[in-house]
Amino acid sequence: MNTSPSNPLHYPSELQNVICACIYSFCLPSDVPSLDPLIQKDCGTPTALPSSFPGSSWPEPITRRTLANLCLVNHTWYEAAKPWLWTKVEVRLPITWLSLVEEIAWDYNEETVDQVLDNTIKAAARAAARSSRSVSASRDGGKLLEESILETFAVPDESISPELLSPAVSRDPSPRRLRPKSKSPARWKLIRSISDAIQNVLEQNEPGVYVPTPHDPRPGRFVRHLDFNHFRTIGMRRSIDEGVHGRFVTGDRVEAILKEMPNLAVFGATEYMDGALTLPVLKELFLRGAPSRGRGRPSRGRSLVVDVHDTEEEDRERRRECRDLEAVDLTGCVSAVFVNALTEFVNTHLLPQTDAETGEGEADDANGRRSRRGVRFREEPLNIPGLQRLGLRGVKSVLPRILSPFVLAFPSLTHLDLSGTRVTPDILLALGASSTVRLQSLALARCVRLTSASFKTLLVDSQVTSELRELNLYGDATFATDISESDLRNIITKAPCFTKGVLTYLDLSSAPLTRDHLSLFRPQPKLRSLGLSHIPQIELKAISEFLKTTAPNVEILTLVSTSPELDCGLRPVPAGTQRGSARQSSVALHTQLIRPLCTPPFSFSLTLSTSRALPPTNLRVVELSTPLLAGLGAGAGTWRIIRSKGGRGWYVDTASGWVAQLGSGRGSVLRRDLEPDHPFRTEMEKLSNANGNVTSGVGWHARKMEVTDDVY
């Protein structure tokens, strides 16, 4: 059999779709991700394990290149691979965004609704006639089928009869013209309506007949993930006037492409485009799916006659057929446009409207009689059950009275990031009273309005946080976390997420943590990343003992401005006390933390043994303050300094990493003795030599919750 590229094997379309789906799944991260930065190089065959080298999954560029090559094989492979190429769309540059809008959005001036209807119905009728036995495949058969389809789309003609306007002699017969109900419908909905009409017509004569789906060249229906997190316009040398009046990402453009994405599940915004988050855009995001299925229908006492040109009703009908949004990231969105739009959205859809706002009730007219002309039936507040992940980090301009109903409108939340917002104790109290929310990840970093009692009530007395695996209560010297020592003791000893030992990420920076608090912890076998920064009074030996006995699997530890042994002489000391130095802090770091926790115990044996003793903990990355990193110089042994693009710095053991070997049967293991020429160690050395000139993805113990990952 000749299987050359010119004569590829022919597979059923279902099998081709499965093959392309498997190829796309190869770039999805594993359930237990690696904590190290992603290495953008050929690392060999992925292992599907939490491994740093080889990676747990294929790099996304390789997967996209594979799918793109399949599109070039033939038309059937193109149809199978195209949906997966468009599943995830990341907008990075303005030219990319403009090309995306041109490809997905429907320009009604360039291609009218009537043209699309006529062309699509004709093509679909011919294709259906060829696949049907009851319809003649000739030109007349396709014409008859087309006429039957047109009858299903006809709408009642409410205009005045021509007989009443002109004599019969002067009237010329006009060709039949299809009048769509909507002046600006979504293309995918139009194609779906045509497909349903063809199916209904053929089912009457030939039940069970296969009807091919009408061809739609627009790929908007394939997009499930739209992300602006990496969108930037910096460096384009645009004037201030161009930046204000000539924006690339506008509300109209975002609204236009959202209308053509019925299967969108993930949306990520950024502060560089938050001016485009207008009220219509927010409605397109949050009112799709279930929220529109229960709203907008005629209520008791309302007219049952629906205007075919009612734009709002058309939008509701279209949104009812869309998929519910599952994750939204609004990190850093603080523009006045976004804040005003969110305020209006909450007031209109999420807050219960009073009688004065809705015009409900009876009013006295001039004669003293009761008038019911302004009566409107009250609608219950909107409920959005589909959304599970919500990121509001840094959305500091939204007032609590707007933030509260917005957060509480999502009864199925599993990931919630409210860091740096105006969240209040009342909001946490209402969130903790929910019977449906079960959070797996919660971030309340730098929330200055929260009280110690609100933290304790949410974490100890509420079932909402009983299944937490990630908890971020980060605070610093400027915005410290307001938790008292007694409430912190109750949280450590009584909170279900602490007592169950299921936490994998924990940040208690700036909390009043002491040696006594550390001794109260239950064993934390799953804890991998721990934040203990900005706790100046806790001793380094207490932290070392805690990691050795309670959390031996911690790999990343943050100690910025923590412990008097690591202050580098920057803190004030009592009179008569010798001030420390950077050198003394470096020595204390190695002798009290790194050597006891990261070095295997000494062993001596006369027999040749292949087994080696392991270090007491998995610690391999320590975040330190800038003065201490400067005092460490080039590092010691295999430990090197790696700086991020944003100014943070870590002391990293470059010879340690999760490494997997295919065929070994052991999965991935944490090795402490990587060879000097090992690819992972080489990459870590390169990051150290870069001295902060790295990408934004380099770093450990991220404080921002990634709510848009691993959704589908």
XYZ file of C-alpha atoms in Angstrom:
712
model
C 0.000 0.000 0.000
C 1.370 3.358 -0.987
C 1.342 5.655 2.078
C 3.493 8.463 0.738
C 2.533 12.061 1.523
C 0.976 12.318 -1.924
C -1.296 9.337 -1.133
C -2.019 9.434 2.597
C -4.100 6.788 4.328
C -7.813 7.519 4.427
C -9.362 7.313 7.876
C -12.973 7.776 8.947
C -13.726 11.336 9.969
C -14.545 10.206 13.522
C -11.101 8.635 13.895
C -9.436 11.758 12.506
C -11.260 13.876 15.091
C -10.071 11.578 17.897
C -6.472 11.731 16.645
C -6.503 15.539 16.569
C -8.096 15.672 20.029
C -5.332 13.446 21.404
C -2.672 15.632 19.799
C -4.170 18.714 21.436
C -4.405 16.982 24.822
C -0.662 16.335 24.740
C 0.000 20.032 25.492
C -2.302 20.143 28.535
C -0.434 20.117 31.882
C -0.740 17.205 34.280
C -3.039 17.277 37.282
C -0.035 17.702 39.604
C 2.058 20.365 37.874
C 5.761 20.929 38.265
C 6.695 23.926 40.387
C 9.609 24.926 38.155
C 9.542 27.387 35.252
C 8.666 25.872 31.907
C 11.717 24.981 29.822
C 11.140 26.086 26.219
C 13.356 23.552 24.457
C 13.297 20.008 23.177
C 13.144 17.968 26.387
C 12.350 14.585 24.913
C 9.133 12.630 25.201
C 6.752 14.002 27.877
C 5.996 11.772 30.840
C 2.515 12.951 31.944
C 4.038 13.203 35.443
C 4.865 16.185 37.702
C 8.319 16.291 36.161
C 10.581 19.271 35.461
C 12.576 17.303 32.919
C 11.295 15.919 30.655
C 8.196 18.051 30.879
C 4.823 16.644 31.825
C 3.392 17.675 28.454
C 4.448 18.748 25.004
C 5.179 22.459 24.554
C 2.195 24.212 23.041
C 4.124 25.431 19.937
C 4.956 21.829 19.010
C 1.323 20.766 19.335
C 0.140 23.704 17.238
C 2.755 23.020 14.578
C 1.636 19.385 14.407
C -2.011 20.344 13.981
C -1.071 22.976 11.397
C 0.817 20.360 9.388
C -2.204 18.051 9.488
C -4.264 20.851 7.965
C -2.002 20.701 4.909
C -2.531 16.970 4.237
C -5.981 17.148 2.646
C -9.412 18.653 3.193
C -10.644 15.979 5.635
C -7.613 16.380 7.883
C -8.073 20.150 7.652
C -11.643 19.870 8.920
C -10.518 17.592 11.770
C -7.551 19.700 12.951
C -8.993 23.203 12.524
C -11.262 23.132 15.620
C -8.339 22.249 17.895
C -6.120 24.934 16.429
C -8.729 27.506 17.386
C -9.572 26.086 20.837
C -7.231 28.423 22.695
C -6.551 31.944 21.418
C -4.016 34.203 23.146
C -3.886 37.829 22.023
C -0.386 39.250 22.424
C 0.066 41.975 19.779
C -2.303 44.566 18.266
C -1.787 43.181 14.752
C -2.787 39.738 16.043
C -5.933 41.178 17.567
C -6.976 43.002 14.405
C -6.444 39.839 12.357
C -8.528 37.871 14.855
C -11.407 40.340 14.625
C -11.304 40.232 10.831
C -11.309 36.432 10.861
C -14.083 35.845 13.407
C -16.377 38.882 13.508
C -19.086 39.310 10.896
C -18.828 42.493 8.843
C -22.443 43.134 7.815
C -21.403 45.810 5.314
C -19.087 43.472 3.443
C -21.401 40.448 3.545
C -25.061 41.076 4.246
C -27.359 38.743 6.136
C -29.430 38.097 3.007
C -26.362 37.033 1.055
C -25.249 34.599 3.727
C -28.756 33.156 4.036
C -29.202 32.671 0.309
C -25.759 31.180 -0.309
C -25.840 28.907 2.733
C -29.343 27.597 2.059
C -28.536 26.856 -1.582
C -25.318 25.024 -0.730
C -26.923 23.115 2.144
C -29.948 22.147 0.037
C -27.723 20.737 -2.713
C -25.633 18.768 -0.186
C -28.740 17.430 1.553
C -30.323 16.446 -1.752
C -27.267 14.387 -2.657
C -27.365 12.498 0.660
C -31.133 11.875 0.623
C -32.862 9.092 -1.290
C -36.289 10.706 -1.169
C -35.111 13.929 -2.780
C -33.922 13.969 -6.345
C -30.289 14.980 -6.696
C -31.163 16.923 -9.805
C -31.405 20.642 -10.006
C -35.180 20.530 -9.581
C -34.890 18.365 -6.439
C -32.484 20.804 -4.822
C -34.745 23.690 -5.844
C -37.785 22.089 -4.239
C -35.857 21.398 -1.056
C -34.663 24.993 -1.023
C -38.230 26.241 -1.325
C -39.288 24.038 1.603
C -36.490 25.432 3.731
C -37.437 28.984 2.820
C -40.985 28.364 4.010
C -39.724 27.443 7.476
C -37.852 30.742 7.696
C -40.715 32.933 6.492
C -42.067 35.381 9.059
C -45.542 36.874 9.083
C -45.833 39.901 6.832
C -47.338 42.664 8.951
C -47.172 45.296 6.231
C -50.215 46.765 4.462
C -51.562 44.668 1.625
C -50.443 45.864 -1.855
C -54.076 45.753 -3.070
C -54.789 48.696 -0.827
C -51.878 50.754 -2.119
C -51.934 50.476 -5.923
C -54.102 49.144 -8.767
C -53.574 45.573 -9.861
C -52.382 46.621 -13.322
C -49.415 48.614 -11.997
C -48.157 45.876 -9.684
C -45.247 43.818 -10.887
C -44.547 40.441 -9.274
C -41.471 40.794 -7.070
C -39.104 37.890 -6.411
C -39.367 36.093 -3.114
C -37.042 37.590 -0.525
C -36.128 35.936 2.762
C -36.620 38.285 5.697
C -34.571 37.265 8.738
C -35.916 38.002 12.178
C -32.707 39.689 13.298
C -30.927 42.500 11.537
C -27.546 41.455 12.995
C -27.673 37.779 13.990
C -24.720 35.650 15.012
C -23.388 33.667 12.108
C -23.190 30.393 14.040
C -26.836 30.695 15.106
C -27.885 31.393 11.516
C -26.040 28.300 10.293
C -27.532 26.209 13.083
C -31.043 27.404 12.231
C -30.535 26.436 8.608
C -29.248 23.003 9.625
C -32.263 22.441 11.893
C -34.618 23.541 9.131
C -33.085 21.067 6.671
C -33.287 18.306 9.263
C -36.958 19.005 9.937
C -37.837 19.046 6.244
C -36.069 15.766 5.470
C -37.300 14.009 8.619
C -40.854 14.342 7.367
C -40.126 12.274 4.264
C -37.146 10.142 5.292
C -36.646 9.688 9.071
C -33.100 9.058 10.185
C -31.449 10.507 7.107
C -27.959 11.960 7.547
C -27.894 15.705 6.986
C -24.465 17.286 6.533
C -23.828 20.425 8.541
C -23.734 23.572 6.393
C -20.232 24.891 5.908
C -19.275 27.926 7.990
C -15.851 29.416 7.225
C -15.790 31.503 10.416
C -13.914 29.695 13.260
C -15.526 31.514 16.176
C -17.575 28.476 17.233
C -14.355 26.544 17.952
C -12.870 29.055 20.424
C -13.120 27.975 24.067
C -10.349 30.079 25.593
C -9.793 33.786 24.841
C -6.911 35.333 26.763
C -5.532 38.900 26.828
C -3.117 38.337 29.742
C -0.065 38.858 27.524
C -1.472 41.692 25.421
C 0.780 44.762 25.363
C 0.995 47.981 23.351
C 4.217 49.221 24.970
C 6.979 50.162 22.551
C 4.765 51.067 19.586
C 5.736 54.762 19.737
C 2.153 55.939 19.744
C 1.218 59.412 20.919
C -1.066 60.024 23.877
C -3.869 61.067 21.545
C -3.525 57.840 19.547
C -3.560 55.806 22.745
C -6.773 57.460 23.901
C -8.735 57.839 20.649
C -7.212 55.119 18.500
C -7.421 52.043 20.704
C -6.955 48.623 19.182
C -9.099 46.658 21.636
C -12.447 48.446 21.778
C -15.742 47.429 23.301
C -17.431 47.054 19.915
C -14.722 44.714 18.626
C -14.727 42.560 21.749
C -18.517 42.364 21.683
C -18.482 41.423 18.001
C -16.185 38.421 18.460
C -17.883 37.286 21.676
C -21.160 37.023 19.773
C -19.468 34.593 17.387
C -18.060 32.368 20.191
C -20.935 30.232 21.505
C -18.610 27.671 23.137
C -16.368 30.135 24.992
C -15.540 28.799 28.477
C -12.535 30.894 29.581
C -11.932 34.638 29.302
C -8.873 36.486 30.583
C -8.533 40.279 30.638
C -5.749 42.630 31.663
C -5.260 46.250 32.629
C -3.986 46.991 29.115
C -7.433 46.454 27.597
C -9.882 46.988 30.485
C -11.233 50.077 28.702
C -12.958 47.653 26.314
C -14.928 45.931 29.100
C -18.132 47.869 28.506
C -21.615 46.911 29.659
C -22.475 45.009 26.424
C -19.244 43.024 26.801
C -20.034 42.103 30.412
C -23.519 41.026 29.367
C -22.061 38.843 26.622
C -19.755 37.225 29.171
C -21.962 36.667 32.197
C -25.458 36.332 30.676
C -24.663 33.457 28.329
C -26.010 29.997 28.982
C -28.090 29.314 32.081
C -28.547 32.972 33.166
C -30.406 33.736 29.935
C -32.474 30.559 29.944
C -34.388 31.690 32.998
C -34.653 35.390 32.163
C -36.298 37.496 29.520
C -39.363 35.303 29.005
C -42.832 36.908 29.206
C -44.023 37.076 32.813
C -47.561 36.914 34.095
C -49.518 39.926 32.963
C -47.101 40.836 30.185
C -47.857 40.800 26.513
C -47.065 37.511 24.799
C -46.435 39.234 21.473
C -42.702 39.516 20.872
C -41.401 42.153 18.549
C -39.205 40.514 15.914
C -36.948 43.555 15.967
C -36.505 43.593 19.769
C -32.714 43.589 20.007
C -32.618 42.673 23.679
C -34.876 39.683 23.152
C -32.784 38.555 20.180
C -29.649 38.706 22.323
C -31.320 36.644 25.040
C -32.390 33.997 22.554
C -28.862 33.789 21.181
C -27.226 33.631 24.616
C -29.536 30.814 25.701
C -27.837 28.541 23.191
C -24.316 29.480 24.320
C -22.177 27.513 26.705
C -21.859 28.763 30.283
C -18.651 30.600 31.069
C -16.472 28.624 33.515
C -13.524 30.933 34.290
C -13.018 34.706 34.185
C -9.798 36.534 35.042
C -10.186 40.296 35.555
C -6.841 40.885 37.254
C -5.824 44.549 37.335
C -8.942 45.908 35.625
C -9.413 49.324 37.242
C -10.423 51.670 34.410
C -13.438 53.933 34.837
C -15.113 52.269 31.846
C -14.925 48.841 33.470
C -15.949 50.052 36.930
C -18.967 51.946 35.588
C -19.996 49.017 33.404
C -19.714 46.543 36.290
C -21.687 48.894 38.543
C -24.493 49.168 36.006
C -24.449 45.412 35.409
C -24.765 44.670 39.115
C -27.498 47.261 39.654
C -29.487 45.981 36.687
C -29.129 42.218 36.999
C -27.787 41.241 40.426
C -29.460 43.561 42.913
C -33.159 43.136 43.773
C -34.964 46.123 42.346
C -37.137 48.193 44.659
C -40.607 49.432 43.841
C -39.298 52.900 43.132
C -36.713 51.579 40.673
C -39.031 49.239 38.791
C -42.121 51.470 38.823
C -44.033 48.677 40.515
C -47.153 49.572 42.416
C -50.083 51.804 41.833
C -49.963 55.568 41.438
C -52.721 58.077 41.962
C -53.726 60.101 38.945
C -55.194 63.587 38.924
C -58.741 62.303 39.722
C -57.611 60.280 42.724
C -57.929 56.930 40.924
C -55.310 54.234 40.971
C -53.286 53.876 37.792
C -51.345 50.717 36.898
C -49.629 52.026 33.789
C -46.155 51.791 35.371
C -46.471 48.253 36.749
C -43.523 45.920 36.122
C -43.222 42.499 37.675
C -40.138 42.099 39.837
C -37.438 39.675 38.740
C -35.300 37.773 41.201
C -31.553 38.570 41.325
C -29.517 36.843 38.664
C -27.786 33.567 39.458
C -24.777 32.428 37.406
C -24.235 28.743 38.263
C -21.756 27.831 35.531
C -18.804 29.994 36.552
C -16.322 28.150 38.801
C -13.153 30.285 38.728
C -13.091 34.018 39.340
C -9.978 36.192 39.509
C -10.374 39.763 40.780
C -6.826 40.406 41.954
C -6.049 44.131 42.090
C -9.585 45.236 41.161
C -9.357 47.917 43.822
C -11.707 50.507 42.289
C -14.891 48.472 42.730
C -16.867 49.464 45.826
C -17.907 46.826 48.397
C -21.614 47.327 47.662
C -20.921 46.282 44.062
C -18.305 43.636 44.842
C -20.540 41.774 47.289
C -23.489 40.889 44.996
C -21.094 40.228 42.127
C -19.099 37.592 44.037
C -22.188 36.055 45.650
C -23.869 35.619 42.246
C -21.658 32.577 41.543
C -22.863 29.600 43.630
C -20.446 27.069 42.110
C -17.104 28.747 42.777
C -14.050 26.553 43.344
C -11.289 29.175 42.788
C -11.584 32.747 44.067
C -8.921 35.468 44.090
C -9.868 38.669 45.937
C -6.335 39.888 46.645
C -5.941 43.646 46.745
C -9.671 44.381 46.554
C -12.088 46.223 48.852
C -13.527 42.996 50.221
C -15.087 43.480 53.666
C -15.918 41.141 56.580
C -19.585 41.237 55.548
C -18.696 39.807 52.148
C -16.715 36.958 53.727
C -19.576 36.307 56.152
C -22.083 36.058 53.295
C -19.698 33.882 51.283
C -19.195 31.549 54.228
C -22.955 31.135 54.609
C -23.287 29.660 51.107
C -24.498 26.075 50.946
C -23.179 25.408 47.442
C -19.745 27.052 47.225
C -16.847 24.678 47.946
C -13.573 26.493 47.406
C -10.394 24.655 46.490
C -8.247 27.768 46.097
C -8.667 31.080 47.944
C -6.507 34.208 47.829
C -7.068 37.103 50.246
C -3.669 38.769 50.035
C -3.315 42.402 51.071
C -6.995 42.882 51.878
C -6.699 45.711 54.410
C -10.396 45.872 55.286
C -10.628 42.328 56.586
C -10.506 41.676 60.314
C -9.044 38.844 62.337
C -12.520 37.592 63.250
C -13.575 37.441 59.587
C -10.594 35.210 58.729
C -11.348 32.928 61.652
C -15.071 32.684 60.870
C -14.508 31.821 57.214
C -11.743 29.268 57.757
C -12.957 27.608 60.964
C -16.748 27.886 61.100
C -17.670 27.601 57.397
C -17.892 24.545 55.151
C -17.027 26.717 52.161
C -13.296 26.403 52.919
C -13.298 22.816 54.202
C -11.810 21.497 50.945
C -9.145 24.160 50.431
C -5.893 23.035 48.845
C -4.414 26.501 48.224
C -4.648 29.373 50.699
C -2.974 32.748 50.200
C -3.088 35.217 53.120
C -0.001 37.122 52.034
C 0.798 40.457 53.608
C 3.884 42.638 53.786
C 5.249 45.471 55.887
C 2.955 47.961 54.138
C -0.292 45.929 54.095
C 0.008 43.325 56.843
C -2.554 40.570 57.337
C -4.740 41.501 60.303
C -4.829 38.239 62.288
C -4.423 38.066 66.037
C -2.317 35.370 67.699
C -5.358 33.746 69.306
C -7.339 33.608 66.061
C -4.275 32.293 64.248
C -4.032 29.531 66.856
C -7.687 28.623 66.306
C -7.209 28.580 62.535
C -4.181 26.269 62.768
C -5.805 23.834 65.186
C -9.464 23.885 64.085
C -9.727 24.905 60.414
C -10.582 21.788 58.347
C -8.126 22.703 55.594
C -5.296 22.686 58.184
C -6.354 19.624 60.168
C -6.927 17.426 57.115
C -3.379 17.992 55.840
C -4.427 18.498 52.206
C -2.909 21.947 51.610
C -0.390 22.117 48.767
C 0.128 25.912 48.802
C 0.087 28.079 51.926
C 1.176 31.677 52.455
C 1.027 33.171 55.957
C 3.389 36.070 55.304
C 3.179 38.911 57.856
C 1.014 36.802 60.199
C 2.042 36.879 63.901
C 3.511 33.389 63.645
C 5.709 32.121 66.507
C 7.466 28.916 67.492
C 4.422 27.921 69.527
C 2.157 28.287 66.493
C 4.430 26.075 64.393
C 4.321 23.357 67.039
C 0.501 23.243 66.780
C 0.438 22.292 63.105
C -0.836 18.868 62.158
C 1.391 16.970 59.681
C 1.199 18.530 56.212
C 2.425 15.772 53.867
C 1.108 17.437 50.677
C 2.436 20.936 51.316
C 4.915 21.882 48.561
C 5.079 25.683 48.624
C 5.153 27.690 51.867
C 5.262 31.464 52.343
C 6.658 32.809 55.629
C 7.887 36.251 54.584
C 7.740 39.457 56.671
C 7.721 37.645 60.040
C 10.710 39.322 61.684
C 10.554 37.712 65.138
C 10.449 34.004 64.341
C 13.722 32.101 64.718
C 15.335 30.323 61.822
C 15.793 27.145 63.875
C 12.046 27.000 64.553
C 11.333 27.123 60.822
C 13.945 24.438 60.159
C 12.473 22.154 62.808
C 8.948 22.707 61.463
C 9.944 21.687 57.938
C 11.806 18.606 59.166
C 9.045 17.246 61.396
C 5.753 18.596 60.026
C 6.166 19.531 56.330
C 9.108 17.563 54.891
C 7.784 17.755 51.325
C 8.013 21.552 51.088
C 10.107 22.477 48.053
C 9.713 26.261 47.928
C 10.056 28.488 51.000
C 9.839 32.292 51.142
C 11.797 34.092 53.883
C 11.851 37.710 52.735
C 12.449 39.948 55.790
C 11.927 36.994 58.115
C 13.950 35.919 61.178
C 16.450 38.084 63.072
C 19.275 35.856 61.773
C 18.560 36.979 58.208
C 18.132 40.728 58.720
C 21.594 41.590 57.293
C 21.930 44.267 59.971
C 19.090 46.387 58.560
C 16.765 46.237 61.589
C 17.312 48.425 64.643
C 18.871 46.597 67.585
C 18.853 47.427 71.325
C 21.659 49.531 72.685
C 24.782 47.538 73.457
C 23.871 44.746 70.996
C 26.142 44.040 68.069
C 24.489 44.628 64.723
C 24.545 41.703 62.280
C 25.924 41.756 58.760
C 25.159 40.251 55.373
C 27.982 37.744 55.844
C 26.601 36.561 59.177
C 23.147 36.180 57.630
C 24.608 34.102 54.779
C 26.371 31.828 57.247
C 23.201 31.442 59.323
C 21.185 30.574 56.225
C 23.542 27.728 55.276
C 24.256 26.382 58.754
C 20.727 26.533 60.199
C 18.540 25.908 57.157
C 20.176 24.634 53.964
C 22.699 22.191 55.412
C 20.360 20.505 57.949
C 17.442 20.223 55.505
C 19.023 19.702 52.081
C 22.080 17.517 52.813
C 21.835 13.731 53.231
C 22.892 12.477 56.647
C 26.404 11.136 56.911
C 26.667 7.377 56.626
C 29.611 4.976 56.590
C 29.582 1.405 55.436
C 32.279 -1.136 54.573
C 30.017 -2.876 52.087
C 29.326 -1.502 48.650
C 25.732 -0.269 48.705
C 23.834 1.298 45.816
C 21.189 2.937 47.998
C 21.862 6.448 49.191
C 20.433 8.231 52.160
C 18.016 11.001 51.271
C 17.916 14.514 52.735
C 15.333 14.982 55.494
C 13.264 17.398 53.354
C 12.617 18.309 49.706
C 13.594 21.970 50.150
C 15.406 23.279 47.063
C 14.239 26.905 46.517
C 14.344 29.733 49.093
C 13.128 33.265 48.361
C 15.220 35.902 50.133
C 15.436 39.664 50.405
C 17.559 41.697 48.014
C 20.269 42.637 50.585
C 20.712 39.005 51.587
C 20.920 37.857 47.960
C 23.592 40.475 47.371
C 25.518 39.117 50.365
C 25.393 35.576 48.992
C 27.418 36.619 45.960
C 27.707 33.815 43.398
C 26.266 31.231 45.770
C 27.818 28.161 47.355
C 28.152 24.720 45.833
C 25.261 24.052 43.481
C 23.108 26.836 44.964
C 22.663 29.838 42.662
C 20.688 33.095 42.677
C 17.881 33.398 40.090
C 16.086 36.725 39.750
C 12.717 37.360 38.168
C 11.703 40.110 35.808
C 9.776 41.851 38.584
C 12.559 42.118 41.158
C 12.012 38.999 43.264
C 14.957 36.656 43.844
C 15.426 33.024 44.886
C 18.301 30.937 46.145
C 17.996 27.746 44.085
C 19.717 24.379 44.190
C 20.385 23.951 40.469
C 21.384 20.294 40.959
C 17.915 19.370 42.287
C 14.816 18.761 40.207
C 12.025 16.339 39.405
C 13.345 14.030 36.709
C 11.545 11.145 35.047
C 13.014 8.330 32.997
C 10.845 6.435 30.536
C 10.759 2.721 31.216
C 12.168 2.985 34.735
C 8.828 2.177 36.335
C 9.459 4.667 39.163
C 7.746 7.708 37.731
C 9.318 11.075 38.499
C 11.809 11.365 41.371
C 13.453 14.340 43.047
C 17.138 14.067 42.302
C 19.719 16.014 44.293
C 22.730 15.094 42.195
C 22.064 16.172 38.638
C 25.139 16.040 36.441
C 26.738 19.369 35.443
C 25.725 18.768 31.813
C 22.165 17.710 32.615
C 19.718 19.776 30.493
C 17.651 20.910 33.479
C 20.694 22.002 35.461
C 22.052 23.774 32.395
C 18.806 25.741 32.030
C 18.851 26.743 35.687
C 22.428 27.966 35.286
C 21.354 30.059 32.287
C 18.570 31.662 34.322
C 21.069 32.502 37.044
C 23.478 34.089 34.590
C 20.641 36.153 33.049
C 20.510 38.276 36.247
C 16.811 39.092 35.908
C 16.731 39.482 32.129
C 14.168 36.687 31.800
C 10.569 36.238 30.752
C 7.652 36.915 33.074
C 7.076 33.180 33.564
C 10.298 32.633 35.538
C 9.779 32.341 39.270
C 8.451 30.248 42.146
C 5.625 30.602 44.671
C 3.434 32.833 42.506
C 1.011 35.026 44.429
C -1.401 35.418 41.507
C -3.916 32.634 41.126
C -4.059 31.257 37.589
C -7.805 30.800 37.246
C -7.748 30.255 33.479
C -5.603 27.095 33.478
C -6.831 23.489 33.389
C -10.483 24.378 32.814
C -11.325 22.087 29.894
